[in-house]
Coordinates of C-alpha atoms in Angstrom, one line a residue:
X1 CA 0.0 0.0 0.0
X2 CA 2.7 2.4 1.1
X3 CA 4.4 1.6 -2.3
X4 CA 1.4 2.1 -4.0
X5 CA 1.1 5.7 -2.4
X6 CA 4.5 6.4 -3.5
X7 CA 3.8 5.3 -7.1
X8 CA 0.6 7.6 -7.5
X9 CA 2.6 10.6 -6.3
X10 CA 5.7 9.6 -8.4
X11 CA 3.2 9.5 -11.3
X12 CA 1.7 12.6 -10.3
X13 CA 4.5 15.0 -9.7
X14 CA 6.1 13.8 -13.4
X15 CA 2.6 14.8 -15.2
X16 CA 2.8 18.0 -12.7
X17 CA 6.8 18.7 -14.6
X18 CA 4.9 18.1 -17.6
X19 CA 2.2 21.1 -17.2
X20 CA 4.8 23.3 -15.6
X21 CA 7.3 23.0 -18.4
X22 CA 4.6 23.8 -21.0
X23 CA 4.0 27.1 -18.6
X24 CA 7.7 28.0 -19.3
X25 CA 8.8 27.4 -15.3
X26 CA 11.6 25.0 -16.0
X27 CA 12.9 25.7 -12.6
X28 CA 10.0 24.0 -11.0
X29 CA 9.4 21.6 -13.9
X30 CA 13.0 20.1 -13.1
X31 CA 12.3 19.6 -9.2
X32 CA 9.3 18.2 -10.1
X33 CA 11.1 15.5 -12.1
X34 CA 14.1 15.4 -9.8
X35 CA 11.6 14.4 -7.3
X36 CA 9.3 12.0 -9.3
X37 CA 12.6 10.4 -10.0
X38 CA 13.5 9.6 -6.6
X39 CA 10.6 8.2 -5.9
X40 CA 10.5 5.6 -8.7
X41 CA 14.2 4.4 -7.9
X42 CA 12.4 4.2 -4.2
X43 CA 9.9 1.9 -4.8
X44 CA 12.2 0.0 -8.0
X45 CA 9.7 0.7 -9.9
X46 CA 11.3 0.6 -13.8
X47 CA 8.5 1.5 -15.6
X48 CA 7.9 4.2 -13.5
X49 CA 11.3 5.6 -13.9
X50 CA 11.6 4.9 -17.6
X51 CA 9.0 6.9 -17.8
X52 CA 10.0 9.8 -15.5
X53 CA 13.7 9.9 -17.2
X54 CA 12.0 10.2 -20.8
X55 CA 10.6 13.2 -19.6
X56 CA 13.9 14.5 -18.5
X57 CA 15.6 14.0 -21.6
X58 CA 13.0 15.7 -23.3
X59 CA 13.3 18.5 -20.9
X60 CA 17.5 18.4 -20.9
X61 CA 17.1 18.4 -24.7
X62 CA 14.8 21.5 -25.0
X63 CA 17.4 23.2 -22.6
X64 CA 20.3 22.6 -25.0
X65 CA 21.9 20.2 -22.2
X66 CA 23.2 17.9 -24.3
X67 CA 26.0 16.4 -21.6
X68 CA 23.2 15.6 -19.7
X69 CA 21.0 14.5 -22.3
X70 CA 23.6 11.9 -23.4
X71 CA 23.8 10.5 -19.8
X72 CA 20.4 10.5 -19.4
X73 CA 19.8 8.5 -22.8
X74 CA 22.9 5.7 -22.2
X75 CA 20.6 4.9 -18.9
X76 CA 17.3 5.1 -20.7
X77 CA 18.8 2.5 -23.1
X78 CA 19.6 0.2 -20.2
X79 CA 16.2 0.3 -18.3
X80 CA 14.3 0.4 -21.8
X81 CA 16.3 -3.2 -22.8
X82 CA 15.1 -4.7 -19.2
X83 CA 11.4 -3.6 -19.8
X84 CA 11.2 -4.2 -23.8
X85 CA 8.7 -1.6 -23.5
X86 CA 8.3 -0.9 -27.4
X87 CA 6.4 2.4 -27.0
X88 CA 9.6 3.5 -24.7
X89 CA 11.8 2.3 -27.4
X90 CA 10.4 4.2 -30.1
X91 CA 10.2 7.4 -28.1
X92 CA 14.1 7.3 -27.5
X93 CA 14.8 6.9 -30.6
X94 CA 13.0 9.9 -31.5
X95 CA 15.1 11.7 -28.5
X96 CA 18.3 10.1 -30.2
X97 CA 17.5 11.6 -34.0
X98 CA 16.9 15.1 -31.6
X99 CA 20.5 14.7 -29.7
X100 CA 22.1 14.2 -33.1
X101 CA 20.4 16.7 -34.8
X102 CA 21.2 19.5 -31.8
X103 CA 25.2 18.0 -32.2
X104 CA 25.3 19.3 -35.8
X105 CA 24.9 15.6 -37.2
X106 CA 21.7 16.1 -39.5
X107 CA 22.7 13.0 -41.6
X108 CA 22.7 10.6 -38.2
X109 CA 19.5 12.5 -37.5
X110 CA 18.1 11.7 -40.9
X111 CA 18.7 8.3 -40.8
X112 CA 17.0 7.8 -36.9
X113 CA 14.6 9.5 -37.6
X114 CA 13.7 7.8 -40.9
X115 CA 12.4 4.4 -39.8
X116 CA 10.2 6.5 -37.1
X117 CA 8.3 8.9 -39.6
X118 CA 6.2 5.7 -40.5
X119 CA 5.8 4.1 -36.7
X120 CA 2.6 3.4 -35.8
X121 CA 3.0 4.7 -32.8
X122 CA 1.5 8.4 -33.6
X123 CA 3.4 10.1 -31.0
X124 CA 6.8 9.0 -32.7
X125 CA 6.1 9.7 -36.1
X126 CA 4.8 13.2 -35.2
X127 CA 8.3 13.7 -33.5
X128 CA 10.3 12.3 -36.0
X129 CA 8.2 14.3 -38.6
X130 CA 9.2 17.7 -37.0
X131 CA 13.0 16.1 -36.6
X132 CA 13.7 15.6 -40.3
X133 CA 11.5 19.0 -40.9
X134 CA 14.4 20.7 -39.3
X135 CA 16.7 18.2 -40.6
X136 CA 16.3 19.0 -44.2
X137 CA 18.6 20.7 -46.3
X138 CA 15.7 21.2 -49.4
X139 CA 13.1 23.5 -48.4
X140 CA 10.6 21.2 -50.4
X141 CA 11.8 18.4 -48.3
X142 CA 11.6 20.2 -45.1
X143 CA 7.8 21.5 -45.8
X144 CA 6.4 18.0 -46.7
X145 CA 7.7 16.8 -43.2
X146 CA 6.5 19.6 -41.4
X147 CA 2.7 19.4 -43.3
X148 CA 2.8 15.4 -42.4
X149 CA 3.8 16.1 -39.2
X150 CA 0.7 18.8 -39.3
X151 CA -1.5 16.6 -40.6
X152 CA -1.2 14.3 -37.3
X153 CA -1.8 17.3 -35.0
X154 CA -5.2 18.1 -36.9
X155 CA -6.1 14.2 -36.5
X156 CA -5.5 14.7 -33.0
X157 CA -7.0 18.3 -32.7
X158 CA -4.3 19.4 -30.8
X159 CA -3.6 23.3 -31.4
X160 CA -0.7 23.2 -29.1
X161 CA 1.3 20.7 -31.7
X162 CA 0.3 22.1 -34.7
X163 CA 1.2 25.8 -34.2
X164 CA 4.7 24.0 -33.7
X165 CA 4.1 22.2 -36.8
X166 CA 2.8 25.5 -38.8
X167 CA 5.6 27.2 -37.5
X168 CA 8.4 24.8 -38.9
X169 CA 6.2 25.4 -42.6
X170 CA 6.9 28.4 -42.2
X171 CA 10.5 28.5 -41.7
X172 CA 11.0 25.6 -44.3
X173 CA 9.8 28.3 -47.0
X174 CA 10.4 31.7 -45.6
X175 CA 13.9 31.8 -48.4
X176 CA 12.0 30.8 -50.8
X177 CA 8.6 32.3 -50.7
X178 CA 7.7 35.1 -47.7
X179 CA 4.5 35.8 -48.5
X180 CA 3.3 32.3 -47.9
X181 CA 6.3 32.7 -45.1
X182 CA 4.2 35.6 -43.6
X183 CA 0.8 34.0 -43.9
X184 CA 1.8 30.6 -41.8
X185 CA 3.7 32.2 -39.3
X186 CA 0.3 34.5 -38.7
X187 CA -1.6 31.2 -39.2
X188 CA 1.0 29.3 -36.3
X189 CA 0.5 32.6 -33.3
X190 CA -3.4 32.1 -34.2
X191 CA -3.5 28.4 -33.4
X192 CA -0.8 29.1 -30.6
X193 CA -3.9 29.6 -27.9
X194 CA -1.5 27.8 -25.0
X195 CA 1.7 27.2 -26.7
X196 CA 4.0 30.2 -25.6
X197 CA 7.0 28.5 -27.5
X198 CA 5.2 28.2 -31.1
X199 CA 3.9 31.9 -29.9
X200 CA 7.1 33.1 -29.1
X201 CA 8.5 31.6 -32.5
X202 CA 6.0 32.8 -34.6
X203 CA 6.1 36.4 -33.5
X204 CA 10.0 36.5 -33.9
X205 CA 9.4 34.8 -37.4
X206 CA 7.2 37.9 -38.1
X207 CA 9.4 40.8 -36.9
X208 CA 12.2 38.7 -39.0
X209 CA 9.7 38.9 -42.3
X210 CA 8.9 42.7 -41.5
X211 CA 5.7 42.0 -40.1
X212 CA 5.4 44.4 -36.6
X213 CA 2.4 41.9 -35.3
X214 CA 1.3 42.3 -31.9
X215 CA 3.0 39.3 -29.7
X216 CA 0.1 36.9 -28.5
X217 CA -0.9 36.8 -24.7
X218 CA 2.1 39.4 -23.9
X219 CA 1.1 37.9 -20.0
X220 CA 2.4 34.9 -21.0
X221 CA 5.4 35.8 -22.2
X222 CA 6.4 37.5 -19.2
X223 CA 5.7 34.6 -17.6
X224 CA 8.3 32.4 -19.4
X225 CA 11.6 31.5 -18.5
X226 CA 13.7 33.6 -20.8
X227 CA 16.4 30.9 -21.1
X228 CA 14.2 28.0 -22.0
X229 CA 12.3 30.3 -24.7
X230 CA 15.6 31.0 -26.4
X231 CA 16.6 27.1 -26.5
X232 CA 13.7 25.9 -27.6
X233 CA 12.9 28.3 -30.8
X234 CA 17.0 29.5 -30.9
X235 CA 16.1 33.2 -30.0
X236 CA 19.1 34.7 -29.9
X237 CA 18.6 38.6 -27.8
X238 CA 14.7 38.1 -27.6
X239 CA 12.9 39.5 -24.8
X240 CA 9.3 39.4 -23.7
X241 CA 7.4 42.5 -24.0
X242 CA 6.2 44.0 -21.1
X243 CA 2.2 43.1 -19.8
X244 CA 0.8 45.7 -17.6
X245 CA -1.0 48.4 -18.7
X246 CA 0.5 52.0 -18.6
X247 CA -0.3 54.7 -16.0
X248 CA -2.6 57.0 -18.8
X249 CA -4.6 54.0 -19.6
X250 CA -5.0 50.9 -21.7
X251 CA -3.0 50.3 -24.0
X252 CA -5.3 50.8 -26.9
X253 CA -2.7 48.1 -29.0
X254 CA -2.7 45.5 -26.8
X255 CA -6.4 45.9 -26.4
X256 CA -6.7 45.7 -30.2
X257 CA -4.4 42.5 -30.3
X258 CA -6.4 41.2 -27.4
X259 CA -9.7 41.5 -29.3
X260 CA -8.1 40.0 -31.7
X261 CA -6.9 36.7 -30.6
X262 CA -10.1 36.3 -28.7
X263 CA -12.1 36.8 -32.1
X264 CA -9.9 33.6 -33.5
X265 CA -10.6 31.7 -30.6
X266 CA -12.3 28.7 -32.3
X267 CA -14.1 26.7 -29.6
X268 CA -15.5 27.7 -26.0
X269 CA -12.1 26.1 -23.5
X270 CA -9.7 28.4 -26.5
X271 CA -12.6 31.6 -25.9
X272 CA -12.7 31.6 -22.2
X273 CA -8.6 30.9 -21.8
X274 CA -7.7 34.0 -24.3
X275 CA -10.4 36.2 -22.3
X276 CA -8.3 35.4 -19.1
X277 CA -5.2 35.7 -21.1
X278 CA -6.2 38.9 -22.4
X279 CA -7.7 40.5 -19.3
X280 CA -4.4 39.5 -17.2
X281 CA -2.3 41.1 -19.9
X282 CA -4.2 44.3 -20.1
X283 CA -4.4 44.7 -16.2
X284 CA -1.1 43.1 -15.7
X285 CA -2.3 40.8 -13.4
X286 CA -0.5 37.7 -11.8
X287 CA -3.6 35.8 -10.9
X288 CA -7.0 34.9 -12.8
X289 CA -10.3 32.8 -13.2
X290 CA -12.4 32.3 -15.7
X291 CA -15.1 30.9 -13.3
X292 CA -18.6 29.6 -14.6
X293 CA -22.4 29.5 -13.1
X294 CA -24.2 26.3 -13.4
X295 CA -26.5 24.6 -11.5
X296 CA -26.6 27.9 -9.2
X297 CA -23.1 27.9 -8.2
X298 CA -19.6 28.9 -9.3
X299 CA -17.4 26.4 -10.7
X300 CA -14.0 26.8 -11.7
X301 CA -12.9 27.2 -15.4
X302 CA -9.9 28.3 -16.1
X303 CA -7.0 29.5 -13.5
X304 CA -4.0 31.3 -13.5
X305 CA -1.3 32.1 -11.2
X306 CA -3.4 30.3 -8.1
X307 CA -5.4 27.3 -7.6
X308 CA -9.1 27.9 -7.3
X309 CA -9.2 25.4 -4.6
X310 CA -6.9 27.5 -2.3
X311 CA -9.2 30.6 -1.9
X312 CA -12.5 29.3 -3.1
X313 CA -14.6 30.4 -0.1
X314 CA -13.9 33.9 0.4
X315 CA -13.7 34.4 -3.2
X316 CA -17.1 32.7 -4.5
X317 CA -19.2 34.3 -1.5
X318 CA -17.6 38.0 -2.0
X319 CA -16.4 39.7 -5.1
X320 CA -17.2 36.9 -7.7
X321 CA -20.8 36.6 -6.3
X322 CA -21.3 40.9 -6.1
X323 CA -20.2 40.9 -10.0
X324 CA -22.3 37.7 -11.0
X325 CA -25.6 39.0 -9.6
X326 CA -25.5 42.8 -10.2
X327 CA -23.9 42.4 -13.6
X328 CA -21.9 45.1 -13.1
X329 CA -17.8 45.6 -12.8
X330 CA -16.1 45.6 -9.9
X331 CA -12.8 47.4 -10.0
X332 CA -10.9 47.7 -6.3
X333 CA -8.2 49.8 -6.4
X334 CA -6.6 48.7 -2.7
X335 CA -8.8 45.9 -1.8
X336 CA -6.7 45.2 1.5
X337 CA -7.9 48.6 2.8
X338 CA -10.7 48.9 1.4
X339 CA -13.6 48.4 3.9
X340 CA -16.1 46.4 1.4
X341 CA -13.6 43.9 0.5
X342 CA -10.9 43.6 3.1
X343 CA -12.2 41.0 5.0
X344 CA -12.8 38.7 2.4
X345 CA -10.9 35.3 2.3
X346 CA -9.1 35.7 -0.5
X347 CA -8.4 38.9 -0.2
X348 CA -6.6 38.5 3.3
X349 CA -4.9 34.8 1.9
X350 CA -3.4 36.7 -0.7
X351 CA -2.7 40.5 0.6
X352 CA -4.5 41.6 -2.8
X353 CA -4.3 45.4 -3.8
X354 CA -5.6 45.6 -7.5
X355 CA -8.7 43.5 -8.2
X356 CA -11.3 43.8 -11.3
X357 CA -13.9 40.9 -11.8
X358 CA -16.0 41.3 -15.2
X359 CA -19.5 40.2 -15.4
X360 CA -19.3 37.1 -18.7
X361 CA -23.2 37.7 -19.5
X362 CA -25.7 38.5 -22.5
X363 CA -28.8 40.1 -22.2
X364 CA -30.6 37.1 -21.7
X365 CA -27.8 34.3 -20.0
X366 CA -25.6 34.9 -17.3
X367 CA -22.1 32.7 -18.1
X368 CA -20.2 33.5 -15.3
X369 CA -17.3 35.9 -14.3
X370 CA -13.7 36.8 -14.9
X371 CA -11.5 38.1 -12.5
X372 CA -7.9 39.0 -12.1
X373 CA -5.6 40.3 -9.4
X374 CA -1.9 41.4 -8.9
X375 CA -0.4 42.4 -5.7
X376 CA 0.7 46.2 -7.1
X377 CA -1.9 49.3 -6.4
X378 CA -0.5 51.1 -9.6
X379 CA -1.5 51.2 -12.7
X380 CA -4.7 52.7 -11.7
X381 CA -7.5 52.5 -13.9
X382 CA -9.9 54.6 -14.7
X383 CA -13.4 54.8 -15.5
X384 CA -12.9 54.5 -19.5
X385 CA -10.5 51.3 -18.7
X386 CA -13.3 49.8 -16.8
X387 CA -15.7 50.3 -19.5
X388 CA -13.3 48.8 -22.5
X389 CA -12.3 45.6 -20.0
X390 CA -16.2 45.3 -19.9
X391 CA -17.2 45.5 -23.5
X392 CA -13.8 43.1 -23.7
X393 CA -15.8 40.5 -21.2
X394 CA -19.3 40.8 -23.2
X395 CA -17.3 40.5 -26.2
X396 CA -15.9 36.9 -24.5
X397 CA -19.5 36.0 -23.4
X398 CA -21.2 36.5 -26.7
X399 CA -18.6 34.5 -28.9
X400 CA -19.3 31.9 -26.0
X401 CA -23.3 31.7 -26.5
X402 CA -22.6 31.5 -30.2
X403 CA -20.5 28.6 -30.2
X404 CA -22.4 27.0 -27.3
X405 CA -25.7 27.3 -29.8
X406 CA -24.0 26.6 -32.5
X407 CA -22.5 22.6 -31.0
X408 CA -26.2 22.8 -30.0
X409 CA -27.1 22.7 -33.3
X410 CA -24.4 20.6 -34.9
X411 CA -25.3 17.7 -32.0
X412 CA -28.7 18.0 -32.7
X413 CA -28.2 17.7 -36.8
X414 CA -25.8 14.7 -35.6
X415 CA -28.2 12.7 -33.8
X416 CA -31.2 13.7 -36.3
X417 CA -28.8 12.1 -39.1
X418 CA -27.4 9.0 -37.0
X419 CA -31.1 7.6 -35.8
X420 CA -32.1 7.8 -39.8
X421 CA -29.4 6.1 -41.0
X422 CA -29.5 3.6 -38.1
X423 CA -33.5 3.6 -38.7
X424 CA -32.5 2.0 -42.4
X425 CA -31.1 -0.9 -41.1
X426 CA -33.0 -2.1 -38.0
X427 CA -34.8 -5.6 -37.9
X428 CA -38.1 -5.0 -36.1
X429 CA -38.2 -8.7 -36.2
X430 CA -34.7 -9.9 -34.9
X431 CA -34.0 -7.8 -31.9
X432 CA -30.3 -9.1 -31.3
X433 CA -29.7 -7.6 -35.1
X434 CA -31.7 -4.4 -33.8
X435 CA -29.1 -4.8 -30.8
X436 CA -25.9 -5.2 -32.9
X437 CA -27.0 -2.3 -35.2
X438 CA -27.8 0.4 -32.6
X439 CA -23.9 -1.0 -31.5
X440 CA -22.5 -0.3 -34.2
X441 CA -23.8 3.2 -34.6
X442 CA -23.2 3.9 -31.2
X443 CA -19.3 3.0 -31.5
X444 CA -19.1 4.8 -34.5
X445 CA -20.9 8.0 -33.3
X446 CA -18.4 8.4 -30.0
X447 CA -15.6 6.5 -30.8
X448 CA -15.6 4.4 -28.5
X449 CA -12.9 0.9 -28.7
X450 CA -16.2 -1.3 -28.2
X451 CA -19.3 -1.6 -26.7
X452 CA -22.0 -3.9 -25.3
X453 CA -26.2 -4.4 -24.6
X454 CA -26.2 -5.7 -21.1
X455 CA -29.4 -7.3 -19.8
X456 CA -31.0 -7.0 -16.5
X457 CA -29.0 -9.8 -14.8
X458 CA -25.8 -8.7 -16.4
X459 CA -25.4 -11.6 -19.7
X460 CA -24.5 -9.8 -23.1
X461 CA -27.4 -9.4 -25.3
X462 CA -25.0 -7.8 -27.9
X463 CA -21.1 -6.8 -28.5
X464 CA -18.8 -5.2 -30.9
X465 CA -16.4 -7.1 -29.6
X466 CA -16.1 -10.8 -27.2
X467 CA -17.7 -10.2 -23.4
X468 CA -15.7 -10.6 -20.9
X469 CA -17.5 -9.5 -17.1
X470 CA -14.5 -8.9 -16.0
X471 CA -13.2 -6.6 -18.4
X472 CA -16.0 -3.6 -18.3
X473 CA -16.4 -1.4 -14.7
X474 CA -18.9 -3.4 -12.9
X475 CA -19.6 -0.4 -10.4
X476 CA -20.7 1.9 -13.4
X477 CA -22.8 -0.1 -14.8
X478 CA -24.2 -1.2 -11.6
X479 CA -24.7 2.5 -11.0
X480 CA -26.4 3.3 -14.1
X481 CA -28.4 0.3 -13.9
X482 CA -30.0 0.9 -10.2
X483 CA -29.7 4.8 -10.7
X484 CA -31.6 4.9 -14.6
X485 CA -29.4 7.5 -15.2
X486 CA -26.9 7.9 -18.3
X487 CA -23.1 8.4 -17.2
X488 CA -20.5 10.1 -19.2
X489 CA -16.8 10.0 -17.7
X490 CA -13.7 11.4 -19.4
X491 CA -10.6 10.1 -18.1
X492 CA -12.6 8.1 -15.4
X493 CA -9.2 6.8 -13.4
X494 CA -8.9 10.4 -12.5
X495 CA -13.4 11.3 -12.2
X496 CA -14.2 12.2 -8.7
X497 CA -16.6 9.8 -7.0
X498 CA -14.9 6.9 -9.5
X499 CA -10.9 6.9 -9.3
X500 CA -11.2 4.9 -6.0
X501 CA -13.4 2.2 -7.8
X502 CA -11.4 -1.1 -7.8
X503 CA -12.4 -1.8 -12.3
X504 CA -11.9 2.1 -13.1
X505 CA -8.6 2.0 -11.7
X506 CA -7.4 -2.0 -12.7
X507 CA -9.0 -1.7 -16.3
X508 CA -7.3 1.8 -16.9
X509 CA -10.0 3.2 -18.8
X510 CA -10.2 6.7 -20.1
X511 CA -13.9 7.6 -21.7
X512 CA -16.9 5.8 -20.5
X513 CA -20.3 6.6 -21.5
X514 CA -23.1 4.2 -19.9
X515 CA -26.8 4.3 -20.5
X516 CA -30.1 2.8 -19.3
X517 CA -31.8 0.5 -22.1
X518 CA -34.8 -1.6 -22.0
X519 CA -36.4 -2.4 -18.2
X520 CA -33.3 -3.4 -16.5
X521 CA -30.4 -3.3 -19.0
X522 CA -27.7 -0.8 -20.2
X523 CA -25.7 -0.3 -23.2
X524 CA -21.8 0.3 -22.4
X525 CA -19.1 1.3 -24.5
X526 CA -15.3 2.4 -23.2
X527 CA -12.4 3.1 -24.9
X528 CA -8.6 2.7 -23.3
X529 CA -7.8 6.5 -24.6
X530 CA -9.4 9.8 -24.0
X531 CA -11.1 10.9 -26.6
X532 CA -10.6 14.5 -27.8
X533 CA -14.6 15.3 -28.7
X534 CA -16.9 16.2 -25.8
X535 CA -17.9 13.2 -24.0
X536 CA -21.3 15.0 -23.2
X537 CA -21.8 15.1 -27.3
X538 CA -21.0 11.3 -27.0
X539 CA -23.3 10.5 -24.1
X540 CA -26.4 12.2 -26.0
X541 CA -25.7 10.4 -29.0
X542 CA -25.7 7.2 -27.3
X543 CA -29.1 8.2 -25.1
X544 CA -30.9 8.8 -29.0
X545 CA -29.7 6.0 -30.9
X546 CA -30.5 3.2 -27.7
X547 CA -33.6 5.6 -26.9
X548 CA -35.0 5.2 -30.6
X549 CA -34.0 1.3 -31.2
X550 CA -35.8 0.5 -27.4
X551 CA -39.0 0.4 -28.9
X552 CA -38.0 -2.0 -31.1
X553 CA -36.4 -4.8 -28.5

């Protein structure tokens, strides 16, 4: 049990180093590591530790380390031969082609990389990809790696990797072609929502073109470590532009470029994390939420700089709650002294002096709130700032109701064209075909790995794939089945109320969706990876195609 413990937390602190180093704190990142480290060798846990010292060669690598890096890689080898962990192997290899490639070796990079471009194993071949991208000595070369490498990201929908993967387009043709240059390097800061590094690239690639863009999230910048921005895009002499707003005022640029790279947002998590970028960068705060109101409470978002969880009572029942039911601003200009707020929680936990929380509302839905803090009284604002951060915040909410009714729409077109097309091929008459049908469309429509039609007493009435009891979570399905309630879970070995479930955490599963069919019965369907659509979408899908093929069985 006590090894156990120390394998969760091992686990735990190298995913924390993971989230830290795409922040830009490598200083934190590498304790984090240092310390998920020790506690594999602890418990002699190789996997563990295999795992953890990938992580650190990645990270030594992106620092330009490459004494370390070739340590760290010669004991990799070792551990990765005891484990024949094939996944491992191909990700070191990948690590190997980068070594060689940062040592001036392009040909021995070429030629590891190579083999890897093909892998099946997605994450290698998108790494290799971007390897022999740089590798390349023919521009032409160079962009058909990067677009292939591109063309993974999209599959994945992953923003973060392909603004890396636009970016190296537009480096492979920026001799050749600088228009085309100039328009991927704009296209690679627009997809850069959370990618400071592809950001901080693309904006250098700019000023190098003659473009005098205004640098993404200018917060976020600040926030980097300088050092580790330089080794990872080779910036030689770049340094972050300043954040905070200036004592006369917004700055009526960084407001424009604000606007702007919330107007390219291009789905609600992206809208609401460039409104809190944008607000922190135009306040120059050091701390913000994005916080939303459902079910008639508050619930956290998106956070910066603090953890929600810290300061949640004083800040819910004071300032976020003043702003969410009087729709108006609150700008505090010395919240410690002033006698409204000084006795709030949060504002005594943190010794806060500047606060402003923004109303996220429409005329007709209230979304939420945003609200940022930094621990200086000047800047001051004044009362024309506080009107252009509002109109910013309603500009936020409004893109937000439009996208929320337009995936309204889209799910509702979705589930109008799956039940017709699964309506074509039912069999009123043979009610396990009906079964294996509505399956099919089911798995299909989420994308789920398989799926089953569980009766009352728990037999298989239908699978995608063979039934074994033992191999589906018998506590959700028991839930769903006593409850009559549909359950959606994504990444359910870390869902409250089910990562201490015995089957959530021994199966390893990721995406669940469960729903009640029949008297007694459920249909199930899991799949071992998370999957990138909204597992609510999934879960209604699911609800309408067992809902209309019921009647039938």
């Amino acid at each position: 049990e006590a090894a156990g413990r120390k394998y969760v937390l091992g686990a735990a602190r190298s995913i924390a180093a993971q989230a830290l180093w795409r922040a830009g704190d490598v200083a934190q990142a590498a304790t984090a590591l240092e310390e998920a480290l020790a506690l594999a060798q602890g418990i002699k846990h190789l996997l563990l530790e295999e795992h953890v010292r990938l992580y650190r060669l990645e990270a030594q690598l992106a620092r330009g380390d490459q004494a370390a890096a070739r340590e760290e890689a010669a004991l990799l080898a070792e551990i990765v031969a005891k484990t024949a962990h094939a996944e491992a192997a191909s990700r070191l290899e990948t690590l190997n082609a980068e070594l060689a490639l940062q040592g001036g070796d392009r040909d021995l990079a070429t030629r590891l990389a190579t083999p890897l471009a093909s892998a099946p194993n997605r994450v290698a071949a998108h790494q290799a990809l971007g390897i022999l991208a740089r590798a390349a000595r023919d521009p032409d070369v160079a962009l058909g790696h990067a677009e292939a490498a591109r063309a993974i990201a999209q599959g994945w929908s992953a923003p973060w990797h392909e603004a890396a993967d636009v970016l190296l387009m537009a480096r492979a043709v920026r001799s050749v072609d600088q228009a085309t240059a100039r328009t991927w390097a704009g296209e690679a800061a627009a997809l850069a929502t959370d990618n400071p590094y592809a950001a901080a690239g693309a904006g250098l690639l700019l000023r190098e073109l003659g473009v005098d863009a205004p640098v993404p999230f200018a917060a976020g910048w600040q926030a980097l470590d300088l050092g580790a921005l330089r080794m990872a895009w080779d910036l030689k002499g770049l340094e972050p532009r300043a954040a905070a707003a200036p004592a006369a005022g917004l700055d009526p640029e960084l407001f424009a470029a604000c606007m702007e790279e919330l107007a390219l947002a291009r789905d609600e998590a992206a809208i609401g994390q460039a409104a809190l970028e944008g607000a922190m960068a135009l306040v120059g705060a050091t701390r913000g939420y994005v916080l939303s109101y459902d079910e008639g409470r508050l619930r956290q978002v998106v956070t910066v700089g603090a953890s929600f969880a810290e300061v949640e009572g004083g800040f819910s029942n004071s300032i976020a709650e003043e702003v969410l039911f009087s729709s108006r601003p609150v700008y505090v200009s010395d919240a410690s002294s002033d006698p409204n707020w000084r006795e709030a929680a949060s504002v005594v936990a943190l010794n806060l002096r500047t606060v402003v929380c923004l109303p996220l509302a429409v005329p007709d839905r209230i979304l939420g709130v945003l609200y940022v803090d930094r621990d200086d009284l000047e800047p001051l604002l004044g009362p024309g700032d506080v009107t252009l951060l509002r109109a910013f915040a309603v500009a936020a909410a409004a893109l937000i109701v439009r996208e929320r009714d337009r995936r309204a729409e889209a799910v509702a077109a979705d589930l109008a064209r799956l039940c017709n097309e699964l309506g074509k091929v039912l069999a009123p008459t043979d009610p396990a075909a009906t079964r294996a049908a509505t399956l099919a469309a089911a798995v299909a429509a989420t994308g789920a790995d398989r799926g089953f039609w569980l009766g009352a007493d728990g037999e298989a009435l239908a699978g995608t794939a063979p039934f074994d009891p033992a191999s589906v979570s018998r506590g959700i399905v028991e839930w769903v089945a006593s409850t009559r309630q549909p359950l959606g879970l994504m990444d359910a070995s870390n869902t409250e109320d089910w990562q201490g479930r015995g089957s959530v955490q021994a199966l390893g599963l990721r995406t669940v969706w469960c729903v009640p069919a029949g008297d007694a019965g459920v249909v199930y369907l899991d799949a071992a990876r998370m999957i990138e659509a909204d597992p609510d979408d999934g879960l209604r899908a699911v609800e309408a195609l067992v809902g209309f093929a019921s009647g039938l069985v």
